[in-house]
């Protein structure tokens, strides 16, 4: 009961505090379900010892029925769970597709300040096949890299322009942006707890990073033949490039990289963009019908990993629409995306995921069936043996034929008031020495 109350309370608290990541737990159960089943059945086998002990010591049959009924209900439910279990990693190795390509989320933000040239270079060195970023237009029409709407989190804007730190990032000219430091915050805040592992050379390089332009970013991608994925923020009202920001961005792309390397994510004026540059890989951030995606010339989907579905990924793949999932940085989640058939993932940890050569929890259906049967069979035998042992001990039966019965004097002896009669015998103190004078209660136990 304590375990049940604790589990329900903890689940309620986590549901409230971790509501946005609740889907992550559900996905983790998919990939770890076979092993969690083994652990749960093993736990029930361990709990069978105290359950059997208390079951045979209860005097009321109603309590016995409730305890045993609850225990067996949970046990048999766990035995049958695999019948309704789904795990995309239970498949033949031959049916497994290639490992998802790795797209560095703002570069390699665990190794360098996000959205800096150092970060993208680190992602390329680590084996990333693509680079992801966010583009904003400066007040004088220069596309540059910045994820947030303001410059406060990732630059020293509060020191350089203290009275303007609250302004939108696009309200600064390129010359003003070049005055900012975009790397010192990474060393002082250490967002991923990895700054201490950097070499002195890397720390010095990170300390001196600046805000890069889109042109500089594209040159890094073009030199290494990497894919480029970026979102484009529209400037606010009053900005001189609010109406022409798409054309301004397209001109920079066509001047610095092959358009076929660019995954065009902005949805605004998609038809216009396709007409101006049909070589761009049109990418959608929302799921839609195949007909609608085809009409919009979509060749790739960019979806949050919580929407992961093996059936949908396969459906889109059948019409040559690839699926990219973001942001996947844990090996187990990458394993799940691999088993589900995703073609690429956006990640913060290119340097970690690039070292995974096969899914972590891959097994064939035959292997899992064998594991399931062995787990259930062995646990059933152990539980039956434990219940039989306690029944034998509580009945006071000898374990070996001809052995002396030790039930009343052994570790399981107890005073059974429901089947015992207590006889008080008064002794005359005059017939004994004072130390021996006493009134002694002798229990006379009548076993039917």
CSV table of C-alpha atoms in Angstrom, one decimal:
chain,number,residue,atom,x,y,z
A,1,UNK,CA,0.0,0.0,0.0
A,2,UNK,CA,2.9,2.4,0.8
A,3,UNK,CA,4.4,1.6,-2.6
A,4,UNK,CA,1.1,2.1,-4.3
A,5,UNK,CA,0.4,5.5,-2.6
A,6,UNK,CA,4.0,6.7,-3.3
A,7,UNK,CA,3.8,5.7,-7.0
A,8,UNK,CA,0.4,7.4,-7.5
A,9,UNK,CA,1.6,10.6,-5.8
A,10,UNK,CA,4.9,10.7,-7.6
A,11,UNK,CA,3.2,10.1,-10.9
A,12,UNK,CA,0.8,13.0,-10.2
A,13,UNK,CA,3.7,15.4,-9.3
A,14,UNK,CA,5.7,14.4,-12.4
A,15,UNK,CA,2.7,14.8,-14.6
A,16,UNK,CA,2.3,18.4,-13.5
A,17,UNK,CA,6.0,19.4,-13.4
A,18,UNK,CA,7.1,17.4,-16.4
A,19,UNK,CA,3.9,17.6,-18.6
A,20,UNK,CA,5.8,18.7,-21.7
A,21,UNK,CA,8.2,15.8,-21.4
A,22,UNK,CA,5.6,13.1,-20.4
A,23,UNK,CA,5.8,11.8,-24.0
A,24,UNK,CA,9.4,11.1,-23.4
A,25,UNK,CA,8.6,8.6,-20.6
A,26,UNK,CA,6.1,6.8,-22.9
A,27,UNK,CA,8.7,6.5,-25.6
A,28,UNK,CA,11.3,5.2,-23.1
A,29,UNK,CA,8.9,2.5,-22.2
A,30,UNK,CA,8.7,1.4,-25.8
A,31,UNK,CA,12.4,0.9,-26.1
A,32,UNK,CA,13.0,-0.5,-22.6
A,33,UNK,CA,9.7,-2.5,-22.3
A,34,UNK,CA,11.2,-6.0,-22.7
A,35,UNK,CA,13.7,-5.3,-19.9
A,36,UNK,CA,11.2,-3.6,-17.6
A,37,UNK,CA,9.0,-6.7,-18.0
A,38,UNK,CA,11.8,-8.9,-16.7
A,39,UNK,CA,12.5,-6.5,-13.8
A,40,UNK,CA,8.8,-6.3,-12.8
A,41,UNK,CA,8.3,-10.0,-12.8
A,42,UNK,CA,11.5,-10.4,-10.8
A,43,UNK,CA,10.2,-7.9,-8.3
A,44,UNK,CA,7.0,-9.9,-7.9
A,45,UNK,CA,9.0,-13.0,-7.2
A,46,UNK,CA,10.9,-11.2,-4.5
A,47,UNK,CA,7.7,-9.9,-3.0
A,48,UNK,CA,6.2,-13.4,-2.9
A,49,UNK,CA,8.2,-14.1,0.3
A,50,UNK,CA,6.6,-11.5,2.6
A,51,UNK,CA,3.3,-12.0,0.8
A,52,UNK,CA,3.2,-15.7,1.5
A,53,UNK,CA,4.5,-15.2,5.1
A,54,UNK,CA,1.7,-12.8,6.0
A,55,UNK,CA,-0.9,-14.8,4.0
A,56,UNK,CA,-0.4,-17.9,6.1
A,57,UNK,CA,-0.3,-16.0,9.4
A,58,UNK,CA,-3.6,-14.2,8.8
A,59,UNK,CA,-6.5,-15.4,10.9
A,60,UNK,CA,-9.3,-14.0,8.8
A,61,UNK,CA,-10.0,-15.7,5.5
A,62,UNK,CA,-11.3,-12.5,3.9
A,63,UNK,CA,-8.0,-10.8,4.4
A,64,UNK,CA,-6.3,-13.8,2.9
A,65,UNK,CA,-8.5,-13.7,-0.2
A,66,UNK,CA,-7.9,-10.0,-0.7
A,67,UNK,CA,-4.1,-10.2,-0.3
A,68,UNK,CA,-3.7,-13.3,-2.5
A,69,UNK,CA,-6.2,-12.0,-5.1
A,70,UNK,CA,-4.4,-8.6,-5.4
A,71,UNK,CA,-1.0,-10.3,-5.7
A,72,UNK,CA,-2.1,-12.8,-8.3
A,73,UNK,CA,-3.9,-10.2,-10.3
A,74,UNK,CA,-0.8,-8.1,-10.6
A,75,UNK,CA,1.3,-11.1,-11.3
A,76,UNK,CA,-0.8,-12.5,-14.1
A,77,UNK,CA,-1.2,-9.0,-15.6
A,78,UNK,CA,2.6,-8.8,-15.8
A,79,UNK,CA,2.7,-12.3,-17.3
A,80,UNK,CA,0.4,-11.2,-20.1
A,81,UNK,CA,1.8,-7.7,-20.7
A,82,UNK,CA,4.0,-8.8,-23.6
A,83,UNK,CA,0.9,-9.8,-25.6
A,84,UNK,CA,0.0,-6.1,-26.0
A,85,UNK,CA,3.6,-4.7,-25.9
A,86,UNK,CA,5.0,-2.7,-28.8
A,87,UNK,CA,8.6,-1.9,-29.3
A,88,UNK,CA,10.0,-0.9,-32.7
A,89,UNK,CA,13.4,-2.3,-31.7
A,90,UNK,CA,12.0,-5.9,-31.7
A,91,UNK,CA,12.8,-6.7,-35.3
A,92,UNK,CA,15.3,-8.6,-37.5
A,93,UNK,CA,18.6,-6.8,-38.0
A,94,UNK,CA,18.1,-7.3,-41.8
A,95,UNK,CA,15.0,-5.1,-41.7
A,96,UNK,CA,16.8,-2.3,-39.9
A,97,UNK,CA,17.5,0.8,-42.0
A,98,UNK,CA,20.6,2.9,-42.0
A,99,UNK,CA,21.5,5.0,-39.0
A,100,UNK,CA,19.7,8.4,-39.0
A,101,UNK,CA,22.0,11.2,-40.2
A,102,UNK,CA,23.1,13.6,-37.5
A,103,UNK,CA,22.3,17.3,-37.9
A,104,UNK,CA,24.0,19.5,-35.3
A,105,UNK,CA,21.5,21.6,-33.4
A,106,UNK,CA,23.0,25.1,-33.5
A,107,UNK,CA,26.2,23.3,-34.2
A,108,UNK,CA,27.7,21.3,-31.3
A,109,UNK,CA,26.4,23.3,-28.3
A,110,UNK,CA,27.9,20.9,-25.8
A,111,UNK,CA,31.4,21.6,-27.1
A,112,UNK,CA,31.2,25.3,-28.0
A,113,UNK,CA,28.9,28.3,-27.7
A,114,UNK,CA,25.7,27.7,-29.8
A,115,UNK,CA,25.3,29.3,-33.2
A,116,UNK,CA,28.9,30.3,-33.5
A,117,UNK,CA,31.4,29.3,-36.2
A,118,UNK,CA,33.4,27.3,-33.6
A,119,UNK,CA,30.2,25.3,-32.8
A,120,UNK,CA,29.5,24.4,-36.4
A,121,UNK,CA,33.1,23.5,-37.0
A,122,UNK,CA,33.0,21.2,-34.0
A,123,UNK,CA,29.8,19.5,-35.3
A,124,UNK,CA,31.6,18.9,-38.7
A,125,UNK,CA,34.6,17.4,-36.9
A,126,UNK,CA,32.4,15.1,-34.8
A,127,UNK,CA,30.8,13.6,-37.9
A,128,UNK,CA,27.6,15.6,-38.3
A,129,UNK,CA,26.0,15.4,-41.8
A,130,UNK,CA,24.0,18.6,-41.4
A,131,UNK,CA,23.9,21.9,-39.5
A,132,UNK,CA,20.9,23.5,-38.0
A,133,UNK,CA,20.5,27.2,-37.0
A,134,UNK,CA,18.2,30.2,-36.7
A,135,UNK,CA,18.4,33.2,-39.0
A,136,UNK,CA,17.4,36.9,-38.2
A,137,UNK,CA,17.8,40.0,-40.4
A,138,UNK,CA,19.8,42.9,-39.0
A,139,UNK,CA,18.5,46.4,-39.2
A,140,UNK,CA,20.7,47.1,-42.3
A,141,UNK,CA,19.7,43.9,-44.1
A,142,UNK,CA,22.4,41.4,-43.1
A,143,UNK,CA,21.1,37.9,-42.2
A,144,UNK,CA,22.8,36.6,-39.1
A,145,UNK,CA,22.5,33.7,-36.7
A,146,UNK,CA,20.5,34.1,-33.5
A,147,UNK,CA,17.9,31.8,-31.9
A,148,UNK,CA,16.4,34.1,-29.3
A,149,UNK,CA,14.4,37.2,-30.1
A,150,UNK,CA,16.8,39.3,-27.9
A,151,UNK,CA,20.6,39.2,-27.5
A,152,UNK,CA,20.6,38.9,-23.7
A,153,UNK,CA,21.1,35.2,-23.2
A,154,UNK,CA,24.0,34.5,-25.6
A,155,UNK,CA,25.9,37.8,-25.9
A,156,UNK,CA,27.3,40.6,-23.6
A,157,UNK,CA,24.7,43.1,-24.9
A,158,UNK,CA,24.1,44.3,-21.3
A,159,UNK,CA,27.7,45.5,-21.1
A,160,UNK,CA,28.0,47.0,-24.6
A,161,UNK,CA,24.5,48.4,-25.1
A,162,UNK,CA,23.0,48.4,-21.6
A,163,UNK,CA,20.1,50.7,-22.5
A,164,UNK,CA,19.1,48.6,-25.6
A,165,UNK,CA,19.4,45.0,-24.3
A,166,UNK,CA,15.6,44.6,-24.3
A,167,UNK,CA,15.3,45.3,-28.0
A,168,UNK,CA,14.7,42.7,-30.6
A,169,UNK,CA,17.9,41.3,-32.1
A,170,UNK,CA,16.9,42.5,-35.6
A,171,UNK,CA,16.9,46.1,-34.4
A,172,UNK,CA,20.7,46.2,-34.4
A,173,UNK,CA,22.9,46.9,-37.4
A,174,UNK,CA,25.5,44.5,-38.4
A,175,UNK,CA,28.3,46.8,-37.3
A,176,UNK,CA,26.7,46.9,-33.8
A,177,UNK,CA,26.4,43.1,-33.7
A,178,UNK,CA,30.0,42.7,-34.5
A,179,UNK,CA,30.9,44.5,-31.3
A,180,UNK,CA,29.3,41.8,-29.2
A,181,UNK,CA,31.0,38.7,-27.6
A,182,UNK,CA,29.0,35.5,-28.3
A,183,UNK,CA,31.1,33.0,-26.4
A,184,UNK,CA,32.0,34.2,-22.8
A,185,UNK,CA,28.5,33.3,-21.6
A,186,UNK,CA,29.1,29.6,-22.5
A,187,UNK,CA,32.1,29.4,-20.1
A,188,UNK,CA,30.5,31.2,-17.3
A,189,UNK,CA,27.1,29.5,-17.4
A,190,UNK,CA,28.2,26.1,-18.7
A,191,UNK,CA,24.7,25.1,-19.9
A,192,UNK,CA,25.6,21.4,-20.5
A,193,UNK,CA,28.2,21.0,-17.7
A,194,UNK,CA,30.9,20.3,-20.3
A,195,UNK,CA,32.9,23.6,-20.3
A,196,UNK,CA,35.4,22.2,-17.7
A,197,UNK,CA,36.3,19.3,-20.1
A,198,UNK,CA,37.4,21.7,-22.8
A,199,UNK,CA,41.1,22.1,-23.6
A,200,UNK,CA,42.8,25.5,-22.9
A,201,UNK,CA,42.9,26.1,-26.7
A,202,UNK,CA,39.1,25.5,-27.0
A,203,UNK,CA,38.4,27.6,-24.0
A,204,UNK,CA,40.4,30.5,-25.4
A,205,UNK,CA,38.6,30.1,-28.8
A,206,UNK,CA,35.2,29.9,-27.2
A,207,UNK,CA,35.9,33.0,-25.2
A,208,UNK,CA,36.4,35.1,-28.3
A,209,UNK,CA,33.5,34.0,-30.5
A,210,UNK,CA,31.4,36.6,-32.2
A,211,UNK,CA,27.9,36.6,-33.8
A,212,UNK,CA,28.3,35.0,-37.3
A,213,UNK,CA,26.5,36.1,-40.4
A,214,UNK,CA,24.5,33.6,-42.5
A,215,UNK,CA,27.1,34.0,-45.3
A,216,UNK,CA,29.9,32.8,-42.9
A,217,UNK,CA,27.7,29.9,-41.8
A,218,UNK,CA,27.0,28.8,-45.3
A,219,UNK,CA,30.6,28.9,-46.3
A,220,UNK,CA,31.4,26.4,-43.5
A,221,UNK,CA,28.6,24.1,-44.7
A,222,UNK,CA,29.6,24.4,-48.4
A,223,UNK,CA,33.3,23.7,-47.6
A,224,UNK,CA,32.4,20.4,-45.9
A,225,UNK,CA,29.4,19.5,-48.2
A,226,UNK,CA,26.9,19.5,-45.3
A,227,UNK,CA,23.2,19.9,-45.3
A,228,UNK,CA,21.8,23.2,-43.9
A,229,UNK,CA,18.5,23.5,-42.0
A,230,UNK,CA,17.4,26.8,-40.5
A,231,UNK,CA,14.3,28.7,-39.4
A,232,UNK,CA,13.9,32.2,-40.5
A,233,UNK,CA,12.4,34.9,-38.1
A,234,UNK,CA,10.4,37.7,-39.7
A,235,UNK,CA,11.5,41.1,-38.4
A,236,UNK,CA,9.1,43.1,-36.3
A,237,UNK,CA,6.9,46.0,-37.4
A,238,UNK,CA,8.9,49.1,-38.3
A,239,UNK,CA,11.9,47.0,-39.5
A,240,UNK,CA,13.1,48.2,-43.0
A,241,UNK,CA,13.3,44.5,-44.2
A,242,UNK,CA,10.1,43.2,-42.8
A,243,UNK,CA,8.6,42.7,-46.3
A,244,UNK,CA,11.8,41.7,-48.2
A,245,UNK,CA,13.5,39.4,-45.6
A,246,UNK,CA,12.8,36.3,-47.6
A,247,UNK,CA,14.3,37.7,-50.8
A,248,UNK,CA,17.3,39.0,-48.9
A,249,UNK,CA,17.9,35.6,-47.4
A,250,UNK,CA,17.6,33.8,-50.8
A,251,UNK,CA,20.2,36.1,-52.3
A,252,UNK,CA,22.7,35.1,-49.6
A,253,UNK,CA,22.0,31.4,-50.1
A,254,UNK,CA,22.4,31.5,-53.9
A,255,UNK,CA,25.7,33.4,-53.5
A,256,UNK,CA,27.4,31.0,-51.0
A,257,UNK,CA,26.1,27.4,-51.3
A,258,UNK,CA,24.4,25.0,-53.6
A,259,UNK,CA,20.7,25.3,-53.1
A,260,UNK,CA,20.2,21.6,-53.0
A,261,UNK,CA,22.1,21.5,-49.7
A,262,UNK,CA,19.5,23.7,-48.0
A,263,UNK,CA,16.4,22.4,-46.2
A,264,UNK,CA,14.0,25.3,-46.5
A,265,UNK,CA,11.9,25.3,-43.4
A,266,UNK,CA,10.0,28.7,-43.4
A,267,UNK,CA,6.4,28.2,-44.4
A,268,UNK,CA,5.6,31.7,-45.4
A,269,UNK,CA,5.4,32.3,-49.2
A,270,UNK,CA,6.5,28.8,-49.9
A,271,UNK,CA,5.1,28.8,-53.4
A,272,UNK,CA,7.0,32.0,-54.1
A,273,UNK,CA,10.2,30.6,-52.8
A,274,UNK,CA,9.8,27.4,-54.8
A,275,UNK,CA,9.3,29.4,-57.9
A,276,UNK,CA,12.4,31.5,-57.2
A,277,UNK,CA,14.6,28.5,-56.3
A,278,UNK,CA,13.2,25.1,-57.0
A,279,UNK,CA,16.5,23.4,-56.0
A,280,UNK,CA,15.8,24.1,-52.3
A,281,UNK,CA,14.6,21.1,-50.3
A,282,UNK,CA,11.2,22.2,-49.1
A,283,UNK,CA,10.8,21.1,-45.5
A,284,UNK,CA,7.6,21.3,-43.4
A,285,UNK,CA,7.4,21.6,-39.6
A,286,UNK,CA,3.9,20.1,-39.4
A,287,UNK,CA,2.4,16.8,-40.4
A,288,UNK,CA,-0.3,16.8,-43.1
A,289,UNK,CA,-1.8,14.5,-45.7
A,290,UNK,CA,0.4,13.1,-48.4
A,291,UNK,CA,-1.6,14.9,-51.0
A,292,UNK,CA,-1.1,18.3,-49.3
A,293,UNK,CA,2.6,17.7,-48.7
A,294,UNK,CA,3.0,16.7,-52.4
A,295,UNK,CA,1.1,19.8,-53.5
A,296,UNK,CA,3.5,22.0,-51.4
A,297,UNK,CA,6.6,20.2,-52.9
A,298,UNK,CA,7.6,19.0,-49.5
A,299,UNK,CA,10.5,16.5,-49.5
A,300,UNK,CA,11.2,16.4,-45.8
A,301,UNK,CA,9.4,16.7,-42.5
A,302,UNK,CA,11.0,18.3,-39.4
A,303,UNK,CA,9.0,17.1,-36.4
A,304,UNK,CA,9.5,16.9,-32.7
A,305,UNK,CA,10.5,13.5,-31.5
A,306,UNK,CA,7.4,13.2,-29.4
A,307,UNK,CA,5.4,12.7,-32.6
A,308,UNK,CA,7.5,9.7,-33.5
A,309,UNK,CA,5.5,7.0,-35.2
A,310,UNK,CA,7.0,4.1,-37.1
A,311,UNK,CA,3.8,3.7,-39.2
A,312,UNK,CA,3.8,7.4,-40.2
A,313,UNK,CA,7.5,7.5,-41.0
A,314,UNK,CA,7.1,4.5,-43.2
A,315,UNK,CA,4.0,6.0,-44.9
A,316,UNK,CA,5.9,9.2,-45.7
A,317,UNK,CA,9.0,7.4,-46.8
A,318,UNK,CA,6.9,5.4,-49.3
A,319,UNK,CA,6.3,8.7,-51.3
A,320,UNK,CA,10.0,9.9,-50.9
A,321,UNK,CA,9.3,12.2,-48.0
A,322,UNK,CA,12.1,12.0,-45.4
A,323,UNK,CA,11.5,12.6,-41.7
A,324,UNK,CA,13.9,14.5,-39.4
A,325,UNK,CA,13.2,14.4,-35.6
A,326,UNK,CA,14.4,17.0,-33.1
A,327,UNK,CA,16.0,17.4,-30.6
A,328,UNK,CA,17.4,13.9,-29.9
A,329,UNK,CA,20.5,13.9,-27.7
A,330,UNK,CA,20.2,10.7,-25.6
A,331,UNK,CA,21.5,7.4,-27.0
A,332,UNK,CA,18.3,5.5,-26.1
A,333,UNK,CA,16.2,8.1,-27.9
A,334,UNK,CA,18.5,7.9,-30.9
A,335,UNK,CA,18.1,4.1,-30.8
A,336,UNK,CA,14.3,4.5,-30.9
A,337,UNK,CA,14.4,6.9,-33.8
A,338,UNK,CA,16.7,4.5,-35.6
A,339,UNK,CA,14.4,1.5,-35.1
A,340,UNK,CA,11.4,3.6,-36.1
A,341,UNK,CA,13.0,4.4,-39.4
A,342,UNK,CA,13.7,8.2,-39.1
A,343,UNK,CA,16.1,9.4,-41.8
A,344,UNK,CA,17.8,12.1,-39.7
A,345,UNK,CA,17.8,13.7,-36.3
A,346,UNK,CA,18.7,17.1,-34.9
A,347,UNK,CA,20.9,16.7,-31.9
A,348,UNK,CA,23.0,18.6,-29.3
A,349,UNK,CA,25.4,15.6,-29.0
A,350,UNK,CA,26.8,14.8,-32.4
A,351,UNK,CA,30.1,13.7,-30.8
A,352,UNK,CA,28.2,11.1,-28.7
A,353,UNK,CA,25.7,9.7,-31.2
A,354,UNK,CA,28.2,9.4,-34.0
A,355,UNK,CA,29.9,6.6,-32.0
A,356,UNK,CA,26.8,4.4,-31.9
A,357,UNK,CA,27.1,1.6,-34.5
A,358,UNK,CA,23.9,-0.2,-33.8
A,359,UNK,CA,20.7,0.2,-31.8
A,360,UNK,CA,21.2,-0.4,-28.1
A,361,UNK,CA,18.1,-2.5,-27.4
A,362,UNK,CA,17.7,-4.4,-30.7
A,363,UNK,CA,16.5,-8.0,-30.5
A,364,UNK,CA,14.5,-10.4,-32.7
A,365,UNK,CA,11.0,-11.5,-31.9
A,366,UNK,CA,12.3,-15.0,-31.3
A,367,UNK,CA,14.8,-13.8,-28.8
A,368,UNK,CA,12.2,-11.8,-26.9
A,369,UNK,CA,9.7,-14.6,-26.9
A,370,UNK,CA,12.3,-16.9,-25.4
A,371,UNK,CA,13.2,-14.3,-22.8
A,372,UNK,CA,9.5,-13.8,-22.0
A,373,UNK,CA,8.8,-17.6,-21.6
A,374,UNK,CA,11.9,-18.2,-19.5
A,375,UNK,CA,11.2,-15.2,-17.2
A,376,UNK,CA,7.5,-16.2,-16.6
A,377,UNK,CA,8.3,-19.9,-16.1
A,378,UNK,CA,11.2,-19.4,-13.7
A,379,UNK,CA,9.3,-16.8,-11.7
A,380,UNK,CA,6.2,-19.0,-11.5
A,381,UNK,CA,8.3,-21.9,-10.2
A,382,UNK,CA,10.0,-19.8,-7.6
A,383,UNK,CA,6.8,-18.2,-6.4
A,384,UNK,CA,5.1,-21.6,-6.1
A,385,UNK,CA,8.1,-22.9,-4.2
A,386,UNK,CA,8.1,-20.0,-1.8
A,387,UNK,CA,4.4,-20.3,-1.0
A,388,UNK,CA,4.8,-24.1,-0.5
A,389,UNK,CA,7.7,-23.4,1.9
A,390,UNK,CA,5.7,-21.0,4.0
A,391,UNK,CA,2.7,-23.3,4.1
A,392,UNK,CA,4.9,-26.2,5.2
A,393,UNK,CA,6.6,-24.1,8.0
A,394,UNK,CA,3.3,-22.6,9.3
A,395,UNK,CA,1.7,-26.1,9.5
A,396,UNK,CA,4.6,-27.2,11.5
A,397,UNK,CA,5.4,-30.2,9.3
A,398,UNK,CA,8.9,-31.7,9.3
A,399,UNK,CA,11.0,-31.2,6.2
A,400,UNK,CA,12.7,-34.6,6.5
A,401,UNK,CA,10.9,-37.8,7.4
A,402,UNK,CA,11.7,-38.7,11.0
A,403,UNK,CA,13.1,-35.3,11.9
A,404,UNK,CA,12.3,-33.7,15.1
A,405,UNK,CA,9.5,-31.0,14.8
A,406,UNK,CA,10.9,-27.6,15.8
A,407,UNK,CA,8.0,-25.4,14.8
A,408,UNK,CA,7.2,-24.0,18.3
A,409,UNK,CA,10.9,-23.4,19.1
A,410,UNK,CA,12.0,-22.2,15.7
A,411,UNK,CA,12.1,-18.7,14.3
A,412,UNK,CA,8.5,-19.0,13.2
A,413,UNK,CA,7.1,-19.8,16.7
A,414,UNK,CA,4.3,-17.6,18.0
A,415,UNK,CA,1.7,-17.5,20.7
A,416,UNK,CA,-1.6,-18.6,19.0
A,417,UNK,CA,-4.4,-17.4,21.3
A,418,UNK,CA,-7.1,-18.7,18.9
A,419,UNK,CA,-6.2,-22.3,19.5
A,420,UNK,CA,-4.5,-22.4,22.8
A,421,UNK,CA,-5.7,-22.7,26.4
A,422,UNK,CA,-3.8,-21.1,29.2
A,423,UNK,CA,-3.9,-22.9,32.6
A,424,UNK,CA,-2.6,-21.0,35.6
A,425,UNK,CA,-1.2,-23.2,38.3
A,426,UNK,CA,-0.6,-21.6,41.8
A,427,UNK,CA,2.5,-22.8,43.6
A,428,UNK,CA,2.9,-22.8,47.4
A,429,UNK,CA,5.8,-20.6,48.2
A,430,UNK,CA,6.4,-22.4,51.5
A,431,UNK,CA,7.5,-25.5,49.6
A,432,UNK,CA,10.2,-23.7,47.6
A,433,UNK,CA,13.1,-21.4,48.0
A,434,UNK,CA,12.2,-17.7,47.7
A,435,UNK,CA,14.0,-17.3,44.3
A,436,UNK,CA,12.0,-20.1,42.9
A,437,UNK,CA,8.7,-19.0,44.3
A,438,UNK,CA,6.5,-17.8,41.4
A,439,UNK,CA,3.2,-18.1,39.6
A,440,UNK,CA,3.9,-19.9,36.3
A,441,UNK,CA,1.6,-19.8,33.2
A,442,UNK,CA,1.9,-22.9,31.1
A,443,UNK,CA,0.4,-22.8,27.6
A,444,UNK,CA,-1.2,-26.0,26.7
A,445,UNK,CA,-1.5,-26.2,22.9
A,446,UNK,CA,-4.1,-28.6,21.5
A,447,UNK,CA,-3.4,-29.3,17.8
A,448,UNK,CA,-6.4,-31.0,16.3
